[in-house]
PDB file of C-alpha atoms in Angstrom:
ATOM      1  CA  MET A   1     -16.917  34.582 -59.526  1.00  0.00           C
ATOM      2  CA  GLU A   2     -20.055  32.060 -58.620  1.00  0.00           C
ATOM      3  CA  THR A   3     -19.100  29.672 -61.317  1.00  0.00           C
ATOM      4  CA  LYS A   4     -15.796  29.014 -59.399  1.00  0.00           C
ATOM      5  CA  LEU A   5     -17.525  29.260 -56.266  1.00  0.00           C
ATOM      6  CA  TRP A   6     -19.706  25.909 -57.496  1.00  0.00           C
ATOM      7  CA  SER A   7     -16.424  24.691 -58.774  1.00  0.00           C
ATOM      8  CA  THR A   8     -14.795  24.879 -55.372  1.00  0.00           C
ATOM      9  CA  LEU A   9     -17.891  23.812 -53.282  1.00  0.00           C
ATOM     10  CA  ILE A  10     -18.424  20.886 -55.765  1.00  0.00           C
ATOM     11  CA  GLY A  11     -14.815  19.843 -55.330  1.00  0.00           C
ATOM     12  CA  LEU A  12     -15.053  20.042 -51.275  1.00  0.00           C
ATOM     13  CA  SER A  13     -18.148  17.969 -51.650  1.00  0.00           C
ATOM     14  CA  LYS A  14     -16.254  15.173 -52.995  1.00  0.00           C
ATOM     15  CA  THR A  15     -13.288  15.852 -50.364  1.00  0.00           C
ATOM     16  CA  VAL A  16     -15.917  14.937 -47.768  1.00  0.00           C
ATOM     17  CA  ASP A  17     -17.599  12.003 -49.447  1.00  0.00           C
ATOM     18  CA  SER A  18     -13.770  10.712 -48.994  1.00  0.00           C
ATOM     19  CA  ASN A  19     -12.470  11.929 -45.619  1.00  0.00           C
ATOM     20  CA  PRO A  20     -13.867  13.515 -42.652  1.00  0.00           C
ATOM     21  CA  LYS A  21     -15.557  16.686 -42.176  1.00  0.00           C
ATOM     22  CA  THR A  22     -14.544  19.687 -40.001  1.00  0.00           C
ATOM     23  CA  GLU A  23     -16.659  20.902 -37.588  1.00  0.00           C
ATOM     24  CA  HIS A  24     -17.260  24.293 -40.087  1.00  0.00           C
ATOM     25  CA  THR A  25     -17.592  22.087 -43.069  1.00  0.00           C
ATOM     26  CA  ASP A  26     -21.473  22.322 -43.078  1.00  0.00           C
ATOM     27  CA  THR A  27     -21.343  26.089 -41.649  1.00  0.00           C
ATOM     28  CA  ILE A  28     -18.752  26.953 -44.450  1.00  0.00           C
ATOM     29  CA  ILE A  29     -21.008  25.605 -47.306  1.00  0.00           C
ATOM     30  CA  ILE A  30     -24.577  27.067 -45.962  1.00  0.00           C
ATOM     31  CA  ASP A  31     -22.626  30.299 -46.019  1.00  0.00           C
ATOM     32  CA  CYS A  32     -21.573  29.618 -49.744  1.00  0.00           C
ATOM     33  CA  LEU A  33     -24.676  28.874 -50.810  1.00  0.00           C
ATOM     34  CA  GLN A  34     -26.372  31.645 -49.261  1.00  0.00           C
ATOM     35  CA  HIS A  35     -23.731  33.984 -51.055  1.00  0.00           C
ATOM     36  CA  LEU A  36     -24.459  32.284 -54.003  1.00  0.00           C
ATOM     37  CA  ARG A  37     -28.333  33.490 -53.480  1.00  0.00           C
ATOM     38  CA  ASN A  38     -27.467  36.648 -53.064  1.00  0.00           C
ATOM     39  CA  HIS A  39     -24.926  36.871 -55.624  1.00  0.00           C
ATOM     40  CA  THR A  40     -22.410  38.264 -53.022  1.00  0.00           C
ATOM     41  CA  VAL A  41     -19.407  36.289 -53.545  1.00  0.00           C
ATOM     42  CA  THR A  42     -16.018  36.654 -53.056  1.00  0.00           C
ATOM     43  CA  GLN A  43     -12.806  35.491 -53.388  1.00  0.00           C
ATOM     44  CA  ASP A  44     -12.484  35.343 -50.075  1.00  0.00           C
ATOM     45  CA  LEU A  45     -15.474  32.934 -49.926  1.00  0.00           C
ATOM     46  CA  ILE A  46     -13.303  30.731 -52.835  1.00  0.00           C
ATOM     47  CA  ASP A  47     -10.158  30.919 -50.371  1.00  0.00           C
ATOM     48  CA  LEU A  48     -12.079  29.820 -47.494  1.00  0.00           C
ATOM     49  CA  VAL A  49     -13.381  26.892 -49.221  1.00  0.00           C
ATOM     50  CA  HIS A  50      -9.768  25.918 -50.791  1.00  0.00           C
ATOM     51  CA  GLU A  51      -8.555  26.369 -46.524  1.00  0.00           C
ATOM     52  CA  GLU A  52     -11.553  24.159 -45.402  1.00  0.00           C
ATOM     53  CA  LYS A  53     -10.295  21.204 -48.694  1.00  0.00           C
ATOM     54  CA  ASP A  54      -6.715  21.558 -47.220  1.00  0.00           C
ATOM     55  CA  LYS A  55      -7.540  21.288 -43.886  1.00  0.00           C
ATOM     56  CA  ILE A  56     -10.015  17.942 -45.055  1.00  0.00           C
ATOM     57  CA  SER A  57      -7.206  16.284 -47.193  1.00  0.00           C
ATOM     58  CA  PRO A  58      -3.778  18.205 -46.491  1.00  0.00           C
ATOM     59  CA  GLY A  59      -2.045  15.589 -48.710  1.00  0.00           C
ATOM     60  CA  CYS A  60      -3.787  16.703 -51.890  1.00  0.00           C
ATOM     61  CA  LYS A  61      -2.651  20.052 -52.364  1.00  0.00           C
ATOM     62  CA  THR A  62       1.206  18.913 -52.747  1.00  0.00           C
ATOM     63  CA  CYS A  63       0.353  15.352 -54.249  1.00  0.00           C
ATOM     64  CA  THR A  64       2.157  14.826 -57.557  1.00  0.00           C
ATOM     65  CA  HIS A  65      -0.172  12.496 -58.509  1.00  0.00           C
ATOM     66  CA  PRO A  66      -3.420  14.156 -58.473  1.00  0.00           C
ATOM     67  CA  CYS A  67      -6.346  11.633 -58.491  1.00  0.00           C
ATOM     68  CA  GLY A  68      -9.096  14.844 -59.601  1.00  0.00           C
ATOM     69  CA  ASN A  69     -11.244  13.300 -56.799  1.00  0.00           C
ATOM     70  CA  THR A  70     -10.690  16.832 -54.552  1.00  0.00           C
ATOM     71  CA  SER A  71     -10.035  18.707 -57.269  1.00  0.00           C
ATOM     72  CA  ASP A  72     -12.228  21.962 -58.338  1.00  0.00           C
ATOM     73  CA  TYR A  73     -14.946  21.171 -60.851  1.00  0.00           C
ATOM     74  CA  ASP A  74     -14.307  21.996 -64.433  1.00  0.00           C
ATOM     75  CA  MET A  75     -17.777  24.177 -64.667  1.00  0.00           C
ATOM     76  CA  SER A  76     -17.544  23.655 -68.497  1.00  0.00           C
ATOM     77  CA  LEU A  77     -18.688  20.414 -68.179  1.00  0.00           C
ATOM     78  CA  ILE A  78     -21.968  21.437 -66.424  1.00  0.00           C
ATOM     79  CA  ASN A  79     -25.333  20.129 -68.369  1.00  0.00           C
ATOM     80  CA  ASP A  80     -28.808  21.800 -68.225  1.00  0.00           C
ATOM     81  CA  LYS A  81     -29.989  19.166 -65.845  1.00  0.00           C
ATOM     82  CA  LYS A  82     -27.166  19.655 -63.824  1.00  0.00           C
ATOM     83  CA  LYS A  83     -27.618  23.578 -64.218  1.00  0.00           C
ATOM     84  CA  GLU A  84     -30.955  22.384 -62.486  1.00  0.00           C
ATOM     85  CA  LEU A  85     -29.710  20.527 -59.436  1.00  0.00           C
ATOM     86  CA  MET A  86     -27.954  23.763 -59.314  1.00  0.00           C
ATOM     87  CA  TYR A  87     -30.652  25.962 -58.542  1.00  0.00           C
ATOM     88  CA  GLN A  88     -32.421  22.997 -56.505  1.00  0.00           C
ATOM     89  CA  ILE A  89     -29.503  22.944 -54.476  1.00  0.00           C
ATOM     90  CA  LEU A  90     -29.343  26.983 -53.315  1.00  0.00           C
ATOM     91  CA  ASN A  91     -33.129  26.177 -51.912  1.00  0.00           C
ATOM     92  CA  LEU A  92     -32.488  23.040 -49.884  1.00  0.00           C
ATOM     93  CA  SER A  93     -32.192  23.429 -46.342  1.00  0.00           C
ATOM     94  CA  ASP A  94     -31.132  19.501 -45.714  1.00  0.00           C
ATOM     95  CA  ILE A  95     -27.303  19.404 -45.316  1.00  0.00           C
ATOM     96  CA  ASN A  96     -27.490  16.083 -46.501  1.00  0.00           C
ATOM     97  CA  TYR A  97     -28.955  16.720 -49.220  1.00  0.00           C
ATOM     98  CA  ILE A  98     -26.460  19.538 -49.918  1.00  0.00           C
ATOM     99  CA  TYR A  99     -23.810  17.132 -50.017  1.00  0.00           C
ATOM    100  CA  ARG A 100     -25.514  14.948 -52.571  1.00  0.00           C
ATOM    101  CA  GLY A 101     -26.501  17.413 -54.596  1.00  0.00           C
ATOM    102  CA  LEU A 102     -23.189  18.578 -54.937  1.00  0.00           C
ATOM    103  CA  CYS A 103     -21.664  15.482 -55.678  1.00  0.00           C
ATOM    104  CA  TYR A 104     -23.871  14.633 -58.124  1.00  0.00           C
ATOM    105  CA  LEU A 105     -22.647  18.038 -59.876  1.00  0.00           C
ATOM    106  CA  GLY A 106     -19.527  16.362 -60.100  1.00  0.00           C
ATOM    107  CA  PHE A 107     -19.485  12.844 -61.148  1.00  0.00           C
ATOM    108  CA  ASP A 108     -20.192  11.863 -64.133  1.00  0.00           C
ATOM    109  CA  ILE A 109     -23.475  10.439 -64.078  1.00  0.00           C
ATOM    110  CA  ASP A 110     -26.756   9.442 -66.194  1.00  0.00           C
ATOM    111  CA  ASP A 111     -29.236  12.371 -65.985  1.00  0.00           C
ATOM    112  CA  SER A 112     -32.067   9.492 -64.489  1.00  0.00           C
ATOM    113  CA  TYR A 113     -29.728   9.851 -60.800  1.00  0.00           C
ATOM    114  CA  ILE A 114     -30.158  13.794 -61.327  1.00  0.00           C
ATOM    115  CA  ASP A 115     -33.722  13.594 -61.648  1.00  0.00           C
ATOM    116  CA  GLU A 116     -34.585  10.889 -59.187  1.00  0.00           C
ATOM    117  CA  LEU A 117     -32.641  13.013 -56.627  1.00  0.00           C
ATOM    118  CA  MET A 118     -34.395  16.324 -57.219  1.00  0.00           C
ATOM    119  CA  GLU A 119     -37.681  14.392 -57.036  1.00  0.00           C
ATOM    120  CA  GLU A 120     -36.173  12.853 -53.553  1.00  0.00           C
ATOM    121  CA  CYS A 121     -35.082  16.397 -52.508  1.00  0.00           C
ATOM    122  CA  LYS A 122     -38.102  18.030 -53.350  1.00  0.00           C
ATOM    123  CA  ASP A 123     -39.260  19.613 -49.909  1.00  0.00           C
ATOM    124  CA  LYS A 124     -36.179  18.877 -48.240  1.00  0.00           C
TER     125      LYS A 124
END
């Protein structure tokens, strides 16, 4: 369940990267991270993230030619560097760094960018 929640959070963060978030998006993400820290993830949380994503970008749910920008992330693509970033995200309190970190998890980027972000995020 935890892997699925990470996958949906990455999809939600990428949705927010190109669409305005709602007044509930930040709270949903923070609550989900708390459940990940406590290992209390449920299907209801995953459904809640999907519902929020659908509110932010309703056309993506029914799109006949999905671009993948708002899709849940394929967690089999997570490498060791991204696993380090996941751990760091769990300990962040600055929502802007949380969004950046989640987006970085979903982007195909060089590990050096992740290193830079993790250094920048220290004490955030």
